[in-house]
mmCIF file of C-alpha atoms in Angstrom:
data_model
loop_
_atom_site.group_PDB
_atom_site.id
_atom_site.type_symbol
_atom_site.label_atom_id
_atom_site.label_comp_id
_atom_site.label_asym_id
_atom_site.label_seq_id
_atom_site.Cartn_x
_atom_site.Cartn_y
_atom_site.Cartn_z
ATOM 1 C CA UNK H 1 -7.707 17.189 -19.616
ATOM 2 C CA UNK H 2 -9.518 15.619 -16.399
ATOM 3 C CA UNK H 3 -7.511 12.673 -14.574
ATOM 4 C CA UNK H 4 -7.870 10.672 -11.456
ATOM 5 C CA UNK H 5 -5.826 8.501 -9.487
ATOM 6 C CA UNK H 6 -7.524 6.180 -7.255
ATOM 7 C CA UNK H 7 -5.563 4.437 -4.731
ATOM 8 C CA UNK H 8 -5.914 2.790 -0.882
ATOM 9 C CA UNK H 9 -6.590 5.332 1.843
ATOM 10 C CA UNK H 10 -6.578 8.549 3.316
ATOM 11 C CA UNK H 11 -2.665 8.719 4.299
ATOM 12 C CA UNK H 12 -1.710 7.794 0.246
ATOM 13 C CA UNK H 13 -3.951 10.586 -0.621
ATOM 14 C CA UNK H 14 -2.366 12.895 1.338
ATOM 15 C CA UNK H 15 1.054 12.188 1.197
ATOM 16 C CA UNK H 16 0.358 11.971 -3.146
ATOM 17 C CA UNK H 17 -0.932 15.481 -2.781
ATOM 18 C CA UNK H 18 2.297 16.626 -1.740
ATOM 19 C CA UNK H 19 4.221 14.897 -3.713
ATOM 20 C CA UNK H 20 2.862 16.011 -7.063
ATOM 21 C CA UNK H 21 2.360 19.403 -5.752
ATOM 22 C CA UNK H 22 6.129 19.350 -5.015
ATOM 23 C CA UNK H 23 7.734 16.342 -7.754
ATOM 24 C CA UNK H 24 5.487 17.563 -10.588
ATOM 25 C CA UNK H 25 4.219 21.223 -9.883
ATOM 26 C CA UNK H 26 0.514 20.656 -9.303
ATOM 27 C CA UNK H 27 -1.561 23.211 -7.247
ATOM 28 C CA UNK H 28 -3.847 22.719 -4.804
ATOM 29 C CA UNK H 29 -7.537 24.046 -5.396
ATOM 30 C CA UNK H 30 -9.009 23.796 -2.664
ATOM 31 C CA UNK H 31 -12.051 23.172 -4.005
ATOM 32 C CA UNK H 32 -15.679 20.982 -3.728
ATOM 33 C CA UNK H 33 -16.745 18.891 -6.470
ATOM 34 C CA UNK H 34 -19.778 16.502 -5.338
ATOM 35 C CA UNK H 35 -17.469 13.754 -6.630
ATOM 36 C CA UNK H 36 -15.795 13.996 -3.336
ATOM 37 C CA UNK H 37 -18.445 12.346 -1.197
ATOM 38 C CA UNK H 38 -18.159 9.204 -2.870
ATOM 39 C CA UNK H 39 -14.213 8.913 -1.601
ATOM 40 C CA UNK H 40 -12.983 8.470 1.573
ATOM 41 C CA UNK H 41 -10.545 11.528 1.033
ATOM 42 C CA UNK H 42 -10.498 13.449 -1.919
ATOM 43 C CA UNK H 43 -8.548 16.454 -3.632
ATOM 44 C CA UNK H 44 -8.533 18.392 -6.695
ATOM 45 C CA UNK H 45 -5.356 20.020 -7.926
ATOM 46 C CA UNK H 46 -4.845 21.483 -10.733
ATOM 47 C CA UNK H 47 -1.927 22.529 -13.325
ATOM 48 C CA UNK H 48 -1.732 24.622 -16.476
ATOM 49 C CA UNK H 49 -5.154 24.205 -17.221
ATOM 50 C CA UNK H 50 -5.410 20.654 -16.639
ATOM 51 C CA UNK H 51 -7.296 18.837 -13.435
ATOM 52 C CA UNK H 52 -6.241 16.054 -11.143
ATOM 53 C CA UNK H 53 -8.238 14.513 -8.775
ATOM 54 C CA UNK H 54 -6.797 12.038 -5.903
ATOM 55 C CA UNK H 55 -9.255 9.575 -4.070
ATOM 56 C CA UNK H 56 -8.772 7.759 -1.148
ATOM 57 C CA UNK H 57 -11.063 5.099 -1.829
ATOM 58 C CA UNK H 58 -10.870 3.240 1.937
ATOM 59 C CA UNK H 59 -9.061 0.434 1.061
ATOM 60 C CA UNK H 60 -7.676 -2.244 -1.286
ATOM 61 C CA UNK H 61 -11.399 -3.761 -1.433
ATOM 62 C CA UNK H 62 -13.506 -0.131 -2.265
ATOM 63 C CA UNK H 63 -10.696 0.225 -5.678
ATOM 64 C CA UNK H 64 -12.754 -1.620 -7.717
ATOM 65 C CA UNK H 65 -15.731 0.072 -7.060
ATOM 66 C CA UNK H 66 -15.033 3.638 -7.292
ATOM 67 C CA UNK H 67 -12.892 2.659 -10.900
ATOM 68 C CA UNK H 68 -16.576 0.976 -11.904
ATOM 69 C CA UNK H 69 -17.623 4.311 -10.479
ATOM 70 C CA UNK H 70 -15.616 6.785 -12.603
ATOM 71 C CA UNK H 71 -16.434 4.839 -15.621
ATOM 72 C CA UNK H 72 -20.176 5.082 -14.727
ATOM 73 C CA UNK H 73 -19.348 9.227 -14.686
ATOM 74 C CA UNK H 74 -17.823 8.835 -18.119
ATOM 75 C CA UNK H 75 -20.590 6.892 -19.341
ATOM 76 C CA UNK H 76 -22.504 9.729 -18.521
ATOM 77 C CA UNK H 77 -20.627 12.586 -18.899
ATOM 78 C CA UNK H 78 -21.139 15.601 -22.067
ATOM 79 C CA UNK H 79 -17.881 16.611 -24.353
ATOM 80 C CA UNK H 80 -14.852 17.586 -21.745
ATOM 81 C CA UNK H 81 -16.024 16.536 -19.093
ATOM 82 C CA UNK H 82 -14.883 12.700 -19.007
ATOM 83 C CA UNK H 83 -11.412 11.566 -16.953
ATOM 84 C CA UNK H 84 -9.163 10.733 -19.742
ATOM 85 C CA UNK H 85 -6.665 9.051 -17.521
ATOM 86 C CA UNK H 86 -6.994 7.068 -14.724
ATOM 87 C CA UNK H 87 -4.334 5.849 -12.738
ATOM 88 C CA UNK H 88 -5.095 2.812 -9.674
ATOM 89 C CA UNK H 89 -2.601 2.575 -7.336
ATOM 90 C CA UNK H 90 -2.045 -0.413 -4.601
ATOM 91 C CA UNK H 91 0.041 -2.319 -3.005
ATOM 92 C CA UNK H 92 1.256 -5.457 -4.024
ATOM 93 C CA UNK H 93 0.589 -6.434 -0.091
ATOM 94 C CA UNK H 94 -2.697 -5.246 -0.732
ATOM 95 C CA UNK H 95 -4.301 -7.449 -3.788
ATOM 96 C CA UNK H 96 -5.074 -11.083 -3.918
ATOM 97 C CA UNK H 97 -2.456 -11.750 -6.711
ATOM 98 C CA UNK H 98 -1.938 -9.371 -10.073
ATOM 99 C CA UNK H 99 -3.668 -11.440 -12.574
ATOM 100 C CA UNK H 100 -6.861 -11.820 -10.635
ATOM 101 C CA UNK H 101 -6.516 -8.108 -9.915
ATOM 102 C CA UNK H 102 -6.366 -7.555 -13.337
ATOM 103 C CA UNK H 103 -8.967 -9.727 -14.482
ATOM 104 C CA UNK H 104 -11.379 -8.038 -12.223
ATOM 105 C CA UNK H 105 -10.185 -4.581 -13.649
ATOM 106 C CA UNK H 106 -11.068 -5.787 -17.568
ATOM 107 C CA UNK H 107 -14.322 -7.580 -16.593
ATOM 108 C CA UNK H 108 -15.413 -3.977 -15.223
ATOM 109 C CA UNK H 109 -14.188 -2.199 -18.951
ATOM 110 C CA UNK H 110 -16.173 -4.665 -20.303
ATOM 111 C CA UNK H 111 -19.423 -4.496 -18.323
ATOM 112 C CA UNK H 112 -19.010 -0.602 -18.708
ATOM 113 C CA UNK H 113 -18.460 -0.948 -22.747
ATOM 114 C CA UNK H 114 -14.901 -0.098 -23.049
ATOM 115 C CA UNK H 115 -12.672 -1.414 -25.896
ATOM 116 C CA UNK H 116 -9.495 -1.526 -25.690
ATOM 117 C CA UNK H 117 -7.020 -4.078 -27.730
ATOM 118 C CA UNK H 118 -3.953 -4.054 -24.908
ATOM 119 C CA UNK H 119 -4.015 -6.420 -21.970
ATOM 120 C CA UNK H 120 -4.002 -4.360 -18.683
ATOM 121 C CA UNK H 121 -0.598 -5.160 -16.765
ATOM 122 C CA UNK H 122 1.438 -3.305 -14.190
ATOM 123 C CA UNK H 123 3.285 -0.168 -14.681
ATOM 124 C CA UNK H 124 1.775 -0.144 -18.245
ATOM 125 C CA UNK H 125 -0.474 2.573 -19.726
ATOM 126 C CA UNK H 126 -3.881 1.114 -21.259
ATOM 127 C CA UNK H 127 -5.460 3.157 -24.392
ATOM 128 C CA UNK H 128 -9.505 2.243 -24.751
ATOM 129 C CA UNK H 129 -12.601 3.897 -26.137
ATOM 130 C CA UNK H 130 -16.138 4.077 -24.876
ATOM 131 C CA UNK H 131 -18.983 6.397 -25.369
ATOM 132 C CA UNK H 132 -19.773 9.458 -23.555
ATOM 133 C CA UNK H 133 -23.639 10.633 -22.312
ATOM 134 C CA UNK H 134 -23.937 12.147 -25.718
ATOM 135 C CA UNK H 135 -23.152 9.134 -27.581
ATOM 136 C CA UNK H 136 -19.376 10.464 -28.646
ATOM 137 C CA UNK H 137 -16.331 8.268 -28.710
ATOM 138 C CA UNK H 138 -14.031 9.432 -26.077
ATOM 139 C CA UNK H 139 -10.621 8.013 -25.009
ATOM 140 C CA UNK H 140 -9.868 7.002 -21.799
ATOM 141 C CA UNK H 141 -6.354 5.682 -20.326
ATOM 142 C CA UNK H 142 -5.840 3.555 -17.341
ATOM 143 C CA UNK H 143 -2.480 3.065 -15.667
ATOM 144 C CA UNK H 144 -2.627 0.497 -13.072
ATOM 145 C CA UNK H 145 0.614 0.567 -10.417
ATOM 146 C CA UNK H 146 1.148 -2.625 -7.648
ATOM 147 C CA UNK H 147 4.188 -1.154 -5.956
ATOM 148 C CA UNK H 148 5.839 -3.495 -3.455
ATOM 149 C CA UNK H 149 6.010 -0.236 -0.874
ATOM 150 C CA UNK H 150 9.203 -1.706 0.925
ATOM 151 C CA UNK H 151 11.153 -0.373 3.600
ATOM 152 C CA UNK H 152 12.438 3.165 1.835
ATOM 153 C CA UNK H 153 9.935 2.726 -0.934
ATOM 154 C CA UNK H 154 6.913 3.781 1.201
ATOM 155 C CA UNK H 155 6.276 7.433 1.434
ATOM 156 C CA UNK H 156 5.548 7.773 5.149
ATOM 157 C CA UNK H 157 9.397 5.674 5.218
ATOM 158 C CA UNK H 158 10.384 8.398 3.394
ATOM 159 C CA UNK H 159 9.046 11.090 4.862
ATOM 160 C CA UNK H 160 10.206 9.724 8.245
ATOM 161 C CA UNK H 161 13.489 9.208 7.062
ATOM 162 C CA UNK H 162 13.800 12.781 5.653
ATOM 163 C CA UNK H 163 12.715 14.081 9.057
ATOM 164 C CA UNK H 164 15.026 12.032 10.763
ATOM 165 C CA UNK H 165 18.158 13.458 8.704
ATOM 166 C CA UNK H 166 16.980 16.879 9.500
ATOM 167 C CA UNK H 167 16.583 17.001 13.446
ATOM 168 C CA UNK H 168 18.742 14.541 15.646
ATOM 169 C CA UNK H 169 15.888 14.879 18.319
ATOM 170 C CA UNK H 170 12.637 14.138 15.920
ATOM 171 C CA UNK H 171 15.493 11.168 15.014
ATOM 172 C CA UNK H 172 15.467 9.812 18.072
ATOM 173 C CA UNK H 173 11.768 10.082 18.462
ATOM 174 C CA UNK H 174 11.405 8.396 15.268
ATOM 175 C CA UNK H 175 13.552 5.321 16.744
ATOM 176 C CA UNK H 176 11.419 4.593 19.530
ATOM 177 C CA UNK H 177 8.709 4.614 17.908
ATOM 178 C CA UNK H 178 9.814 2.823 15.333
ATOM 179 C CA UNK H 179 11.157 0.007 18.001
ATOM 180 C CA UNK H 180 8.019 -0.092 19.789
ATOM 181 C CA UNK H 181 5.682 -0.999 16.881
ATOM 182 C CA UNK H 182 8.496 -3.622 15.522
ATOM 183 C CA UNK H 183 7.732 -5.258 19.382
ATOM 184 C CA UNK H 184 4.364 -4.345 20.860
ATOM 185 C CA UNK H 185 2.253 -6.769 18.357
ATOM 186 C CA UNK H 186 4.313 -9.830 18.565
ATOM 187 C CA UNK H 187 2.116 -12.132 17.771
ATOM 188 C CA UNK H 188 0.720 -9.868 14.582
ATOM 189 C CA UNK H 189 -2.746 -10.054 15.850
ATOM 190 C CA UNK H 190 -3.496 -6.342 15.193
ATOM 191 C CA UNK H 191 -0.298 -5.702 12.414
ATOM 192 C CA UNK H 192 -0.481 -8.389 10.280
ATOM 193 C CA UNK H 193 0.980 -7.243 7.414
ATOM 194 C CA UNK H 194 4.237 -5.230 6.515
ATOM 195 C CA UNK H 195 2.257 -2.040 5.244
ATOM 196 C CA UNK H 196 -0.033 -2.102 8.915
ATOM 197 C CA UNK H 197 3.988 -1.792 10.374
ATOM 198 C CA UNK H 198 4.544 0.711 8.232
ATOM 199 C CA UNK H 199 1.971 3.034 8.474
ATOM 200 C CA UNK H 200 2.083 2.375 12.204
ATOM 201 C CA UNK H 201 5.598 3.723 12.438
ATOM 202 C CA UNK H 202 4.205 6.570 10.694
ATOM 203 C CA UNK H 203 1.104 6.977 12.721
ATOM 204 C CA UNK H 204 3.232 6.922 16.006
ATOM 205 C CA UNK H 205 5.618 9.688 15.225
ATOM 206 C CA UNK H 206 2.907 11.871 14.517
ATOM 207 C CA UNK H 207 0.758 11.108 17.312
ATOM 208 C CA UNK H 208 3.567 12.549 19.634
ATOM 209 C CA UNK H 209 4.750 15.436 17.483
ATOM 210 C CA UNK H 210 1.097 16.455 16.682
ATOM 211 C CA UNK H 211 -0.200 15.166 19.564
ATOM 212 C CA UNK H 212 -2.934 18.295 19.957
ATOM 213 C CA UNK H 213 -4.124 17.745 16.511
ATOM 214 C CA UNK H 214 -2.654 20.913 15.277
ATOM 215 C CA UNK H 215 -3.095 20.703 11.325
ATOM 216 C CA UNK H 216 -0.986 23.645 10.419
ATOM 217 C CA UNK H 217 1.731 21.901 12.054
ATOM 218 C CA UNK H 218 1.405 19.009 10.200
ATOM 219 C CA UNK H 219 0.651 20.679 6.785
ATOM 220 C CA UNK H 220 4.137 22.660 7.380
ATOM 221 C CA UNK H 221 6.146 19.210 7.813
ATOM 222 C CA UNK H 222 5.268 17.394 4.459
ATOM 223 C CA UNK H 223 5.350 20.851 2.514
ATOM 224 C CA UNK H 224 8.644 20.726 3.596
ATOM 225 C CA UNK H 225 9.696 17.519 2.750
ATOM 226 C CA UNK H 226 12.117 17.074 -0.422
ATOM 227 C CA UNK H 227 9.176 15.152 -1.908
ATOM 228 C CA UNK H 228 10.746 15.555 -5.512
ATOM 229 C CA UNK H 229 13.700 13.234 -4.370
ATOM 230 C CA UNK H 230 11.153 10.298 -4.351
ATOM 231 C CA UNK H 231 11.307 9.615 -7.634
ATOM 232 C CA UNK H 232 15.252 8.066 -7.187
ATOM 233 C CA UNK H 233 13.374 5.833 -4.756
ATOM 234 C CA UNK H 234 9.895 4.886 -6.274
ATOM 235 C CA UNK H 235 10.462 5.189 -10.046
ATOM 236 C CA UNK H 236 7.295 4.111 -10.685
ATOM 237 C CA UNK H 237 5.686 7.517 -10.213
ATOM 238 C CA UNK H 238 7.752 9.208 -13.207
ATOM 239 C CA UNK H 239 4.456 7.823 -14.817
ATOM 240 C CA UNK H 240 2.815 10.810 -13.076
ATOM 241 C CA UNK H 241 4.423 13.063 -16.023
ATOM 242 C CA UNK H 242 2.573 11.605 -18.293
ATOM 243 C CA UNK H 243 -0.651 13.356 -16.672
#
C-alpha cells in the first residue's frame, strides 16, 4: 500500500518524519523517486512493506495543487502503483474557512473522476473510486486534518518544550528567544499570524544552537525527542495508524 500526506512546508515535513519514524515505527529510505521534484521537501519512508511519502508542498496555497497532482498520478498509474490514502494536513490559521476548503477539495475529485458518496469533513476518512491508467477501479482514501496548531499543539512548541525540560541552559536560550519574537514585530508587519510566531520561536532557537549549519547536530536533536508523547497532545494524528 502507497500513501501520501501532503501538508504546508518544509519544517511540517520534517518534524512529521520524525514523528512517525518515532510515534508509529516508520523507516526512513533515503531514497529518490522523481515525485520529489514536484514538492518543496519530500521523503519516502517506509514500514513492513508498505510506503509513505511526506510532501512539503510550500504552503497553504500549493495544497490544492499537488492533491490535483497525485490524483493526476493515479489517473495514470498501472495496478499497485496508485496512493491509496492520502492524508492533507493544514492549519486552521492557514485556510480561508473549512467549507470553502472543502469545496475546493471535492470540485478537484470531481474534475479528476472520483466518486465517492461521503461529504469530505475534518478529521474524517473519505472512501472513493476512480480509474487507474489501465482502466481498473482502484480505491483511494483521503483524510483531510485543519488542526488549530495552538500553543503546545504545534510540533516545533513541542519540540522546544521537550528541549527545554531537558537542559536548564538550552531553557533559558529558548526564553529569550521566545521573548524577543513575542516583542520585535510589534506592529505584526512581518508576523502576522500566530503560526509565523510560532515557527519563529522555533526558527530562533535553532539559528543559535545550529548556528554553523551543522545538520548532524540537528538530525541528533529531533531523533531524540520523545516524539511518541505527541499523540496526548495532538490526538488528531492517531489517524496516522490507520496508514
Amino acid at each position: 500500500m502507497n500513501s501520501i500526506i501532503i501538508c504546508e512546508g518544509s519544517t511540517d515535513s520534517i518534524l512529521l518524519q520524525y514523528f512517525l519514524r518515532t510515534a508509529y515505527g516508520w523507516e526512513d529510505t533515503k531514497d529518490h523517486i522523481p515525485l520529489s521534484s514536484q514538492f518543496k521537501t519530500f521523503r519516502k519512508l517506509q514500514k513492513q512493506g508498505r510506503i509513505l511519502c511526506i510532501g512539503g508542498s510550500g504552503g497553504v496555497s500549493q495544497i490544492k495543487n499537488k492533491f490535483d497532482y497525485i490524483l493526476e498520478l493515479n489517473s495514470l498509474a498501472a495496478d499497485h502503483e496508485q496512493y491509496d490514502k492520502i492524508i492533507i494536513l493544514t492549519d486552521r490559521d492557514e485556510v480561508e474557512t473549512e467549507t470553502v476548503f472543502c469545496e475546493e477539495l471535492r470540485q478537484i475529485l470531481s474534475e479528476r473522476n472520483v466518486q465517492t458518496t461521503q461529504q469530505i469533513k475534518n478529521n474524517s476518512w473519505i472512501h472513493s473510486r476512480m480509474k487507474n491508467g489501465q482502466g481498473k477501479e482502484i480505491s483511494v482514501d483521503l483524510l483531510l486534518l485543519i488542526i488549530p496548531f495552538e500553543q503546545t499543539g504545534a510540533m516545533e512548541t513541542f519540540l522546544l518544550n521537550s528541549i527545554a525540560q531537558e537542559d536548564t541552559y538550552d531553557d533559558t536560550i529558548i526564553q529569550l528567544g521566545n521573548a524577543f519574537v513575542d516583542t520585535v514585530d510589534p506592529d505584526k508587519r512581518y508576523l502576522s499570524k500566530r503560526r509565523y510566531m510560532t515557527k519563529a520561536k522555533f526558527d530562533v532557537y535553532f539559528s543559535v544552537r545550529t548556528a554553523a549549519e551543522q545538520f548532524v547536530e540537528r538530525q541528533n536533536l529531533l531523533k531524540h525527542i520523545p516524539w511518541e508523547k505527541y499523540l496526548l497532545i495532538q490526538d488528531s494524528f492517531k489517524q496516522f495508524a490507520d496508514l
